[in-house]
XYZ file of C-alpha atoms in Angstrom:
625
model
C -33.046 19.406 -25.597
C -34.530 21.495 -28.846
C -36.819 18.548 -29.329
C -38.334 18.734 -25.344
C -42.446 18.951 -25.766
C -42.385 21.173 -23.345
C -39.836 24.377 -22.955
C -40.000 25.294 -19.055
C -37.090 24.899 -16.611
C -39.107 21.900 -15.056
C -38.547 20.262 -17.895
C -34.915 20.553 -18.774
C -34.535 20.257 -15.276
C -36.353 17.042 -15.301
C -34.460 15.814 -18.740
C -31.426 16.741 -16.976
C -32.391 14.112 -13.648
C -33.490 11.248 -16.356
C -30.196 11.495 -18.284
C -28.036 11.679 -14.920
C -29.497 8.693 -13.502
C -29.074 6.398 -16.358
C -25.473 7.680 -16.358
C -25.727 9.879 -19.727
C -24.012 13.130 -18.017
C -23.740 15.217 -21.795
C -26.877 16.547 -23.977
C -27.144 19.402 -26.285
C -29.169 22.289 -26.938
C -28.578 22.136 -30.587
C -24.690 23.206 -31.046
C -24.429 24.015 -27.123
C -22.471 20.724 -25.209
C -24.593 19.936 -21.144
C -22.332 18.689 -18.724
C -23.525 17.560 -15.582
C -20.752 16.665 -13.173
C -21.360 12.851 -12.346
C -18.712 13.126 -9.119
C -17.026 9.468 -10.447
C -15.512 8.395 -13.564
C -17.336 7.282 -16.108
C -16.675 4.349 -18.780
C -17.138 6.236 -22.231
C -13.896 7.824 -23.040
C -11.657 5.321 -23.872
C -10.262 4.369 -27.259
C -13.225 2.937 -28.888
C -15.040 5.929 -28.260
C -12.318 7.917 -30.017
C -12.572 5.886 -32.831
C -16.476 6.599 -33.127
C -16.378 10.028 -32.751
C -13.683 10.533 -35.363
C -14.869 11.863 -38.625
C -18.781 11.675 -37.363
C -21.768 14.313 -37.811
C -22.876 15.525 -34.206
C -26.375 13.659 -34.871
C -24.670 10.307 -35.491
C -23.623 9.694 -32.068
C -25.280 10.374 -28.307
C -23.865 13.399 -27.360
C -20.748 13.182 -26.056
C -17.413 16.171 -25.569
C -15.600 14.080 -28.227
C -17.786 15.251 -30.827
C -17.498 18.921 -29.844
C -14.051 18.177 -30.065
C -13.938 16.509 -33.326
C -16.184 19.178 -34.831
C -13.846 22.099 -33.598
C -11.034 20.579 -35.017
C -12.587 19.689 -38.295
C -13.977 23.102 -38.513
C -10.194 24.752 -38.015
C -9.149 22.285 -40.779
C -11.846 22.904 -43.647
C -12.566 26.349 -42.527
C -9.178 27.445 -41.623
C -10.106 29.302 -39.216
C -9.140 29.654 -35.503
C -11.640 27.820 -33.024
C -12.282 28.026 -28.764
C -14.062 26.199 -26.455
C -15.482 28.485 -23.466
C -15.981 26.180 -20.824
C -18.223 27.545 -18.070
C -20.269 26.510 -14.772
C -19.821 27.146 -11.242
C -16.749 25.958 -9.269
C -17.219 22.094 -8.768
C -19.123 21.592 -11.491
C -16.612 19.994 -13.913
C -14.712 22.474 -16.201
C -10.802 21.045 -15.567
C -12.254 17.824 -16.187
C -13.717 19.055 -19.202
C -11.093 20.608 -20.326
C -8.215 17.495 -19.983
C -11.011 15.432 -22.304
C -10.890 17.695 -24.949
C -6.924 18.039 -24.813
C -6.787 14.203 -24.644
C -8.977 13.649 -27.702
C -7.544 16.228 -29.752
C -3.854 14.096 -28.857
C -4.663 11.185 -30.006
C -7.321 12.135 -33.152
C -3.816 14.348 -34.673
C -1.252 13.055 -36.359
C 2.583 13.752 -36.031
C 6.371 12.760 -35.781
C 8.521 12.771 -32.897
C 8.487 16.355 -32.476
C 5.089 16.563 -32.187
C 5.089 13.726 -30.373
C 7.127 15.970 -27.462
C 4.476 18.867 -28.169
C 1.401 16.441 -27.273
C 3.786 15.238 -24.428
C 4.075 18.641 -22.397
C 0.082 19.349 -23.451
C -0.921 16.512 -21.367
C 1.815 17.186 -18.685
C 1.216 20.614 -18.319
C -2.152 19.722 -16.334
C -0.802 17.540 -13.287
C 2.023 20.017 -12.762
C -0.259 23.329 -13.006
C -2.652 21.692 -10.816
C -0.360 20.374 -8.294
C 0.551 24.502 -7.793
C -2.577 26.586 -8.797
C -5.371 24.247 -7.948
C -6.968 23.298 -3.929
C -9.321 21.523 -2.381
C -12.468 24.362 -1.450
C -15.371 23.749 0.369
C -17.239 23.310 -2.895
C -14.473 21.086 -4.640
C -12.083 19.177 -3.895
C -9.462 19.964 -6.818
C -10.476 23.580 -7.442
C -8.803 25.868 -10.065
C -7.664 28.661 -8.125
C -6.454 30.595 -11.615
C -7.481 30.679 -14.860
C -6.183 29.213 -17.640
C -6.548 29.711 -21.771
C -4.363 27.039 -23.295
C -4.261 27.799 -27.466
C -2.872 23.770 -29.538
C -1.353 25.502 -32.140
C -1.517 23.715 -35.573
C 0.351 23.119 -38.794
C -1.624 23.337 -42.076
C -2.096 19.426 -42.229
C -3.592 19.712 -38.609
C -0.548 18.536 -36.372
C -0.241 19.807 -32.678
C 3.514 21.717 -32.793
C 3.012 24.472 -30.477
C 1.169 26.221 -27.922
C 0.590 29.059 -25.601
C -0.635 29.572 -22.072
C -1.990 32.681 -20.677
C -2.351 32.767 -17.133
C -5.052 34.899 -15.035
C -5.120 35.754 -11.415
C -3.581 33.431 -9.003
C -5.152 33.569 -5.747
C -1.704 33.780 -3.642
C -4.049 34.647 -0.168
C -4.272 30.874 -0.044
C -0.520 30.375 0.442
C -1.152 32.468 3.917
C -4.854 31.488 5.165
C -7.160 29.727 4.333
C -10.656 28.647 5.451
C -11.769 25.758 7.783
C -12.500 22.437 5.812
C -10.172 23.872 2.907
C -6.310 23.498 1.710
C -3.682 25.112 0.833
C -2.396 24.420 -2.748
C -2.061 21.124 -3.691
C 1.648 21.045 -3.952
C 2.593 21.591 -0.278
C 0.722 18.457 0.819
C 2.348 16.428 -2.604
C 5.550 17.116 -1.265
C 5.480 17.007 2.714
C 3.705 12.845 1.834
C 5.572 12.474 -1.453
C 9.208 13.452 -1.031
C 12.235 10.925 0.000
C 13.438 10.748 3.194
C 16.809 12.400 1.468
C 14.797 15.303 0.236
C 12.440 15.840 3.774
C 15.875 16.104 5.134
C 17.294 18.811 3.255
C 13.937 20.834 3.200
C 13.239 20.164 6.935
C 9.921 18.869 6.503
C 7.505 18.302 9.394
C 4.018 16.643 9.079
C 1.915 19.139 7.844
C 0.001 20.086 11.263
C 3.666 21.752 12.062
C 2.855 24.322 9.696
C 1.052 27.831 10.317
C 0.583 27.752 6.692
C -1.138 24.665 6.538
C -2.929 23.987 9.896
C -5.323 27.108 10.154
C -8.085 25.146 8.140
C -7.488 22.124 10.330
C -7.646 19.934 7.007
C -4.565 17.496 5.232
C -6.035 15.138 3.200
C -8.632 14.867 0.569
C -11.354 11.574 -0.496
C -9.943 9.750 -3.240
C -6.596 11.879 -3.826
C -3.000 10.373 -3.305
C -0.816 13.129 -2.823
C 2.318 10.975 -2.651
C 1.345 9.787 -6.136
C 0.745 12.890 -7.417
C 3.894 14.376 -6.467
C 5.372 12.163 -8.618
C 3.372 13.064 -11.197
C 4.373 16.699 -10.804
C 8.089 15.651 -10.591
C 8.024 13.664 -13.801
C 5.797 16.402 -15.665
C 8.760 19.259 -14.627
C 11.061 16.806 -15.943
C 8.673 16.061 -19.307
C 8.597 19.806 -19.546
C 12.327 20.110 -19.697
C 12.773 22.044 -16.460
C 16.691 21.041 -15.363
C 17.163 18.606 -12.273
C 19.057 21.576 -10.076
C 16.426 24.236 -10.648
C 13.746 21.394 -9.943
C 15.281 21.117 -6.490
C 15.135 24.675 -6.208
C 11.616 24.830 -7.169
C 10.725 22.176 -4.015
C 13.335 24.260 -1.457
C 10.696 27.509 -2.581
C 7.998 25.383 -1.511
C 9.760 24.909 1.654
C 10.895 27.684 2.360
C 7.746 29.129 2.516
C 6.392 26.636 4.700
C 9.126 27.672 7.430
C 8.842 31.293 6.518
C 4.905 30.842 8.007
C 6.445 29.431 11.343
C 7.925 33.135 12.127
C 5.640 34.893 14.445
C 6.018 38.069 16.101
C 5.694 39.705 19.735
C 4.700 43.386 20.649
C 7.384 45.037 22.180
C 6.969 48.870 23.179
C 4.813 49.223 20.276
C 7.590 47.345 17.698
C 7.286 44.124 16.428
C 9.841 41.546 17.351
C 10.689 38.257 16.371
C 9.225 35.472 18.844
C 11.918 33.014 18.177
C 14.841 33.893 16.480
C 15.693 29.966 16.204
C 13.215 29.787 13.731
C 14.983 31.806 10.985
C 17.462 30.017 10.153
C 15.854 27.655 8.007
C 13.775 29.241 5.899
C 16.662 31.621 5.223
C 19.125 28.622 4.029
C 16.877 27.081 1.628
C 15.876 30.801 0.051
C 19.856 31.602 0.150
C 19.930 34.681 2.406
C 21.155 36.134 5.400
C 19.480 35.299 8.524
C 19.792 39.101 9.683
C 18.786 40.327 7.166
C 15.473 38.683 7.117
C 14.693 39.486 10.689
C 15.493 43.232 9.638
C 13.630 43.095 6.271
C 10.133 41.529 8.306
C 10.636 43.821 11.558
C 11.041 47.498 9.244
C 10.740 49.274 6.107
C 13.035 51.626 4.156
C 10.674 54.836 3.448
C 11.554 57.539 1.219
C 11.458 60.792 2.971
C 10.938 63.992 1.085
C 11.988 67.689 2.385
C 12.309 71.293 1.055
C 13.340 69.171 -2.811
C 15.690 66.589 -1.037
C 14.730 63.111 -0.606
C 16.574 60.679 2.091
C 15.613 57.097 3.380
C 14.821 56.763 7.080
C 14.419 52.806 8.520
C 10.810 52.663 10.226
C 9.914 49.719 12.932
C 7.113 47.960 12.027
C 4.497 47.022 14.749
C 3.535 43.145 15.462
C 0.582 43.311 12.609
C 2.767 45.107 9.841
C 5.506 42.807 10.487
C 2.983 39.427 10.069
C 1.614 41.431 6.728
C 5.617 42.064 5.371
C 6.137 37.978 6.172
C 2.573 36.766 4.373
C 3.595 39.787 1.572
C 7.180 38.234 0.954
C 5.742 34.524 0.925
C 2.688 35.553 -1.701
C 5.197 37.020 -3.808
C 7.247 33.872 -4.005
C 4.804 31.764 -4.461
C 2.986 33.459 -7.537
C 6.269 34.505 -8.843
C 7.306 30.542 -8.769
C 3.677 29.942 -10.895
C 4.566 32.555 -13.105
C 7.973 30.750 -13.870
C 5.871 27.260 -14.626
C 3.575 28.938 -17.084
C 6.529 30.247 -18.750
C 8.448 27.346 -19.014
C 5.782 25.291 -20.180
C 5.256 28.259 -23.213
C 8.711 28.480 -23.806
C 8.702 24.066 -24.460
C 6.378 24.422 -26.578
C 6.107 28.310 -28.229
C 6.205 28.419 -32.139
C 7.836 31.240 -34.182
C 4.744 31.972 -35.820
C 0.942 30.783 -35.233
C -0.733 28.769 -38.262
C -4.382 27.515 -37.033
C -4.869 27.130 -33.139
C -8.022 25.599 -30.279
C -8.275 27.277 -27.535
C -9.516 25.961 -24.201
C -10.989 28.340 -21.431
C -10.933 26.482 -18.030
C -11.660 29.235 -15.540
C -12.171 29.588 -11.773
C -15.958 28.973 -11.653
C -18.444 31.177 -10.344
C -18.196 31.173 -6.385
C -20.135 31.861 -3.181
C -18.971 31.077 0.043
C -20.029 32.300 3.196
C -17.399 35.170 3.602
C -16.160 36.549 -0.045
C -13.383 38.840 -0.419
C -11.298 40.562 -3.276
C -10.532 37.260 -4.824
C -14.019 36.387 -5.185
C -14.741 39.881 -6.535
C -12.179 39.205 -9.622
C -13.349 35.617 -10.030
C -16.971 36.459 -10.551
C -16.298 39.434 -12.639
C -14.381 37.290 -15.117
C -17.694 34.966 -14.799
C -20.052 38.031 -15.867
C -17.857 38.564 -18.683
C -17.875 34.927 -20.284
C -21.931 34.871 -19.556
C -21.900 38.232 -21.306
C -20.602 36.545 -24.582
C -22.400 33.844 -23.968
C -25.438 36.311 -24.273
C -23.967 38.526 -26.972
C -23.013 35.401 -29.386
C -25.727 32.855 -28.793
C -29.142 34.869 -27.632
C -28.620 38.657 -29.355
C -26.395 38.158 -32.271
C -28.846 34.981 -33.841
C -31.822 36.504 -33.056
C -30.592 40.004 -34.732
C -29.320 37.655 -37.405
C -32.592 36.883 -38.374
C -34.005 40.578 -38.213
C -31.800 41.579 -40.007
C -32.311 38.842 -43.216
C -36.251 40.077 -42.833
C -36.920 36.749 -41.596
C -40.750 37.011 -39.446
C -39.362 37.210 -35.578
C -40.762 37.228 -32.465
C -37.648 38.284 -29.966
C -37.147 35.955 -27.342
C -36.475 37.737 -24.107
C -33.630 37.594 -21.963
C -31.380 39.111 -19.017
C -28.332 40.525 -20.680
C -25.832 41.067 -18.062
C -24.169 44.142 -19.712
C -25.121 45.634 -16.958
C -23.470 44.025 -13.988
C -20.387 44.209 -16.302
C -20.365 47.754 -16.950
C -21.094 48.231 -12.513
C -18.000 46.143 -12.099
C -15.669 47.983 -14.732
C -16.845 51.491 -15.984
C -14.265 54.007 -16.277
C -16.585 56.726 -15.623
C -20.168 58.137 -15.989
C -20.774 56.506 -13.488
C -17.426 55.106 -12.281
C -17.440 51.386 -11.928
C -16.756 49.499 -8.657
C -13.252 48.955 -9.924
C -12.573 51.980 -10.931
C -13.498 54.135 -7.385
C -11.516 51.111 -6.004
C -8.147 52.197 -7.675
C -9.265 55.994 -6.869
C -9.190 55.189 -3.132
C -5.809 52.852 -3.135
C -3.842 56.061 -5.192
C -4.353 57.651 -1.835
C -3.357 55.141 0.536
C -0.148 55.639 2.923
C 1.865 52.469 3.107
C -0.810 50.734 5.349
C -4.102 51.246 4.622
C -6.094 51.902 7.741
C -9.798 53.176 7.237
C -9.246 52.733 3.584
C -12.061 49.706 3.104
C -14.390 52.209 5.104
C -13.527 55.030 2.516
C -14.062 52.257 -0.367
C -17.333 51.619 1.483
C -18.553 55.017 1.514
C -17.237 56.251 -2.187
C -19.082 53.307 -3.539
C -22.240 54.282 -1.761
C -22.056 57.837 -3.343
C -20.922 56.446 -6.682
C -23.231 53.427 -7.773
C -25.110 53.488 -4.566
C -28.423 53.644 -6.659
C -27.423 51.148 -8.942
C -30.373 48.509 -9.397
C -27.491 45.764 -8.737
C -25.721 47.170 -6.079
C -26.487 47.133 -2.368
C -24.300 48.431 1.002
C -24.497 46.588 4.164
C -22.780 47.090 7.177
C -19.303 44.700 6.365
C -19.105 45.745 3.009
C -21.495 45.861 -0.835
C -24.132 43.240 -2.178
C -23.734 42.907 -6.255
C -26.712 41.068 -7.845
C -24.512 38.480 -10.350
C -26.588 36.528 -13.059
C -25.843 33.521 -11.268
C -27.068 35.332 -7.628
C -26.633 37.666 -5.118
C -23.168 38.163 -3.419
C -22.397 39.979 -0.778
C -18.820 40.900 -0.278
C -16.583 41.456 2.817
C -15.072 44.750 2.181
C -12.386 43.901 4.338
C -8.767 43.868 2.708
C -10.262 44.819 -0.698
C -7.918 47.744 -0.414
C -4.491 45.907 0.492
C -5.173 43.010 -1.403
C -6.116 45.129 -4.678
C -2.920 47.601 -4.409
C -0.409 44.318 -4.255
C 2.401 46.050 -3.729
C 5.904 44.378 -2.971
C 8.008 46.849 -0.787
C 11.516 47.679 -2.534
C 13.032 46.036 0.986
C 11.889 42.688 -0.028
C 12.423 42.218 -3.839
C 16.401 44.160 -2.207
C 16.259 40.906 0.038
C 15.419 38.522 -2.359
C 17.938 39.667 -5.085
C 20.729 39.043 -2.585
C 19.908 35.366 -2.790
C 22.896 33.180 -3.316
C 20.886 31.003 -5.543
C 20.270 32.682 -9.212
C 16.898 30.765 -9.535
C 15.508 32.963 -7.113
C 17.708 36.073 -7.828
C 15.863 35.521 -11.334
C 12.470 35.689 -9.913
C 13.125 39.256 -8.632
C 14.611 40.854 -11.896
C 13.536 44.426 -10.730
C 15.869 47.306 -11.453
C 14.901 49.253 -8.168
C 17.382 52.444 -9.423
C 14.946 53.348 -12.019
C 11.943 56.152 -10.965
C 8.839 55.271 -10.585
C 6.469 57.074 -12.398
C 2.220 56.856 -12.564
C 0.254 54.965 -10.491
C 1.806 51.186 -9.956
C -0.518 48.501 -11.582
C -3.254 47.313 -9.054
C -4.843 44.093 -8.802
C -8.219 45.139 -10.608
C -7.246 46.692 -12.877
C -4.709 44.315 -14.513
C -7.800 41.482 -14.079
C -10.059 43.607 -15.932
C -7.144 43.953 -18.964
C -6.535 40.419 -18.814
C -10.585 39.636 -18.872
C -10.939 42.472 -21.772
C -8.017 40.816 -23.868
C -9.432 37.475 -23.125
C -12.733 38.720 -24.641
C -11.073 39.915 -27.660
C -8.923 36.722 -28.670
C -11.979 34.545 -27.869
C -13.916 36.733 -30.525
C -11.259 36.548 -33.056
C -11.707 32.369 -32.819
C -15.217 30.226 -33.795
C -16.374 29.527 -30.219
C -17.910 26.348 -28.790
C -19.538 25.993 -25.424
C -19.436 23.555 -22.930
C -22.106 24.652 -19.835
C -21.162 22.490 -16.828
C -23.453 22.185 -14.289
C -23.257 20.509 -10.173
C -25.568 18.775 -8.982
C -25.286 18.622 -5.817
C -23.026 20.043 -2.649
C -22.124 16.307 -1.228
C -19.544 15.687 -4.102
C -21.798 12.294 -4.363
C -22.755 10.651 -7.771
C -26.153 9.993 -8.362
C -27.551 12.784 -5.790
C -29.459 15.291 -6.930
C -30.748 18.110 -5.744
C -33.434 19.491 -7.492
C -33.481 23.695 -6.703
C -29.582 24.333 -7.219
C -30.030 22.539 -10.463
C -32.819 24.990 -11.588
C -31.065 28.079 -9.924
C -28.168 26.855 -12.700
C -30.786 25.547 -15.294
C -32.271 29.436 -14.571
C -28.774 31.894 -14.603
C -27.427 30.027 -17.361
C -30.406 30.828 -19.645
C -30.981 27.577 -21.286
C -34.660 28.310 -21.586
C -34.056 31.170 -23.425
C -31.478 29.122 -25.521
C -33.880 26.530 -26.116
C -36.612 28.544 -27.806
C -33.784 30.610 -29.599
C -32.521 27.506 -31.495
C -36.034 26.337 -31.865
C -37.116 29.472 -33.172
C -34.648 29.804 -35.451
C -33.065 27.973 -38.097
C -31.114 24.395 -37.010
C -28.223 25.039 -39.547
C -26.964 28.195 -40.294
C -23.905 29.434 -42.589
C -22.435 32.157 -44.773
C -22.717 31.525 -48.071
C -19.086 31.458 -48.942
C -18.001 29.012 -46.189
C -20.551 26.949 -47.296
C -19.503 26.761 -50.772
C -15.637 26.092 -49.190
C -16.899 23.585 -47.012
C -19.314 22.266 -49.622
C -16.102 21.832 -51.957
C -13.946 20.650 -49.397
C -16.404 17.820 -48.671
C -17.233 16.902 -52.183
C -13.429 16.210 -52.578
C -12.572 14.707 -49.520
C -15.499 11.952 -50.449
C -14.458 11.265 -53.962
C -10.665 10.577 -52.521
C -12.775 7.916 -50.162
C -14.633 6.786 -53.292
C -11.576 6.219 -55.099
């Protein structure tokens, strides 16, 4: 798109439209990889196109995520350097997609034995199995990552896959409890209630899915073109690929269940206490998570506090009321469910984990940038983690290169742009002003044990804080933040519960008394030891995880892949023209244009080049020979 005649967003809008239609869904903007989503599969990635992209210069070839690929992986070899991919676009627009292509091609382009044989193995099988538990159908996509994900190939020196790493960011566990009409729960619930034998739906008790509380809020079970009886299969055989044991795999499915039932307990208002509607109902979900019936109903129906007195402290049992009680139940089956994600992640690093790292690729597929009618906490973190990829985006590809040039005393005319710093420091300053995340964690430090009034403090301790910000508006539900990629305006409702995420002591007490040690291992608190500080809150361990994220994917060469939708009917060849140049706009590729056209189309430092220069001259006289 450097070559366009004419640099407006019309026009790379219009490119965009010509290349979509004739079914050419990548282009460039010199080094940059366009992805338009074409909502089917396409016919150019199979072998043959492996074998053309192997080895070949970028211009050589139409444009296509196998050369990105190949060029990363080249440049880790001859440069010996680490390399990432930052894949980025809204949610729906392609990135998972994106993101199994490049781990595909990168599998079959690298060499190996048997070992790394297994190592590409559990690469590829990691996706189905991570999707089947952390993705869900949305009403913008139908297989939407509800985490994120940064997924580092680890190399040896002669460029074999023999390890890897994944880090894992912010599951959004709400979804196991609610979730909006026209929208699932994760995809693993609806794998397993169609998928399982009729041996296994006896043992787990499983109903058709409409039983569920869980599942039939949203008053949607299936999904266009997905199989879920095929894919839990898939997820079966990855576990099993991965190397998780047959007996904890059954374990892993009674979880599932057990959660399922656990949603089916409801509770009554009784003199101001909460009661359990229908004791019948415990039983299950207490066998398959190995625990005492009683002690369930107890655990959901009051608390253990801590009581402090003239220096003495002593525990009193409190009765929870009918909406504390539902909270403790959708608490205890949030926990268990990201706690069972966690355990995934971990056995898929600990399959694959090297003693120590030689070269690595890493591969950024993200929660996209989302706006949905109502948005709440979740959304919050997910487009904050959005600001900070644009924000390097910014820093690496529109102020670096042009300062670049300043500073070489090359003649420049600067190119101007929106740099988001901004938004990112109103999200996550520590002080002078305090960011939004920061009065957030001021206002859950002085929380009792259920927040009441706390989102209208929030509300109002905002207002006095950034209130004035340019990018921040109040209205009367909650705040407005003006994103790069739009306005959102946020529900302020359950910010404050949902961003302190704290598991009461009663329930990690009833889990460790599990008979089964899978689950006893999930809870390995030591609940003796005193607590000291403030407990970790939601925000704030998103905004580590973001700023570490930031830092490893600075330490690597990055590549970019900007995906883009093009329309809201999941349809191929529809287009719709304005949210393509609303994306076209917030992404910046205007700016990004006239940057690389501006500038210079090949750029390196003087002693890579003479490496690489080396490297090359060699590598062609071994071909000559």
């Amino acid at each position: 798109m450097v070559l366009l005649s004419k640099i407006t967003e019309d026009a790379i809008v219009e490119n965009l439209k010509k290349r979509y239609m004739d079914d050419y869904i990548f282009t460039y903007i010199g080094p940059v990889l366009i992805s338009v989503n074409p909502f089917k599969q396409m016919p150019y990635f199979t072998d043959r196109e492996i074998e053309l992209y192997q080895g070949a210069a970028q211009y050589e070839n139409p444009p296509h995520i196998y050369a990105l690929t190949d060029n990363m992986y080249r440049n880790m070899m001859i440069d010996g350097e680490n390399q990432c991919v930052i894949i980025s676009g809204e949610s729906g627009a392609g990135k998972t997609v994106a993101a199994k292509y490049i781990m595909g091609y990168i599998s079959k382009v690298s060499g190996g034995g048997s070992k790394v044989q297994h190592v590409k193995d559990i690469i590829l099988q990691s996706n189905p199995l991570l999707e089947a538990f952390g993705n869900a159908k949305t009403v913008r996509n139908n297989n939407s990552s509800r985490f994120g994900k940064y997924f580092e190939i680890q190399f040896s020196r002669g460029g074999e896959p023999d390890g890897g790493k994944i880090s894992n960011f912010l599951l959004e566990k709400s979804r196991v409890v609610s979730q909006n009409e026209n929208e699932r729960n994760f995809h693993i619930y609806y794998q397993l209630i169609e998928g399982a034998s009729a041996q296994q739906k006896e043992g787990l008790g499983i109903m058709t899915p409409d039983y569920y509380y869980y599942l039939n809020q949203s008053g949607t079970y299936k999904v266009d073109g997905t199989n879920d009886s095929k894919d839990f299969h898939e997820t079966m055989e990855a576990m099993h690929v991965i190397g998780i044991p047959g007996d904890i795999q059954a374990q892993v499915l009674q979880i599932v269940a057990g959660i399922l039932h656990l949603g089916n307990i409801s509770f009554i208002e009784a003199g101001n206490y909460g009661q359990v509607e229908s004791t019948d109902l415990l039983a299950f979900p207490a066998y398959l998570l190995g625990i005492d019936p009683n002690r369930l109903q107890d655990k959901l129906t009051s608390r253990k506090m801590e009581s402090k007195w003239a220096g003495k402290s002593e525990s009193i049992n409190v009765t929870l009321n009918q909406e504390q009680a539902t909270y403790t139940r959708d608490a205890l089956a949030k926990a268990l469910y990201a706690r069972l994600f966690d355990y995934l992640v971990e056995a898929i690093n600990k399959a694959i984990q090297k003693p120590h790292e030689e070269f690595s690729i890493g591969v950024l597929d993200i929660y996209g940038f989302e706006i949905f009618q109502k948005n709440g906490f979740e959304q919050f973190c997910i487009n904050f983690v959005n600001e900070k990829l644009q924000q390097i985006f910014i820093e690496l590809t529109l102020k670096a290169e042009q300062e670049e040039y300043v500073q070489e005393g090359i003649k420049w005319t600067p190119i101007e742009y929106f740099n988001n710093k901004i938004v990112c420091d109103l999200i996550e300053n520590k002080l002078n002003p305090p960011g939004i995340m920061s009065v957030l964690d001021d206002v859950c430090a002085t929380m009792h044990a259920k927040g009441e009034g706390a989102d209208g403090t929030l509300l109002q301790k905002l207002q006095a804080a950034v209130g004035t910000h340019e990018h921040f508006n109040s209205w009367n539900s909650g705040f407005v933040i003006h994103h790069y990629a739009g306005k959102v305006s946020y529900d302020i409702n359950g910010f404050c519960e949902r961003n302190r995420d704290v598991l009461f002591t009663d329930l990690i007490e009833l889990m460790q008394s599990s008979e089964f040690d899978f689950i006893r291992s999930l809870f390995p608190e030591n609940l003796n030891t005193d607590k000291k500080g403030r407990p970790t809150t939601a925000s704030s361990k998103i905004k580590k995880q973001a700023n570490d994220l930031v830092n490893t994917l600075m330490k690597c060469t990055p590549h970019y892949i900007r995906c883009i939708k093009p329309n809201e009917t999941k349809r191929p060849k529809d287009w719709e023209e304005s949210r393509v140049k609303h994306q076209v706009e917030y992404l910046g590729l205007r700016e990004n244009i006239r940057v690389r056209r501006a500038g210079f189309a090949y750029r390196r430092v003087f002693n890579k080049f003479l490496m690489s220069s080396s490297v090359w001259c060699q590598y062609n006289l071994c071909a000559i020979n």
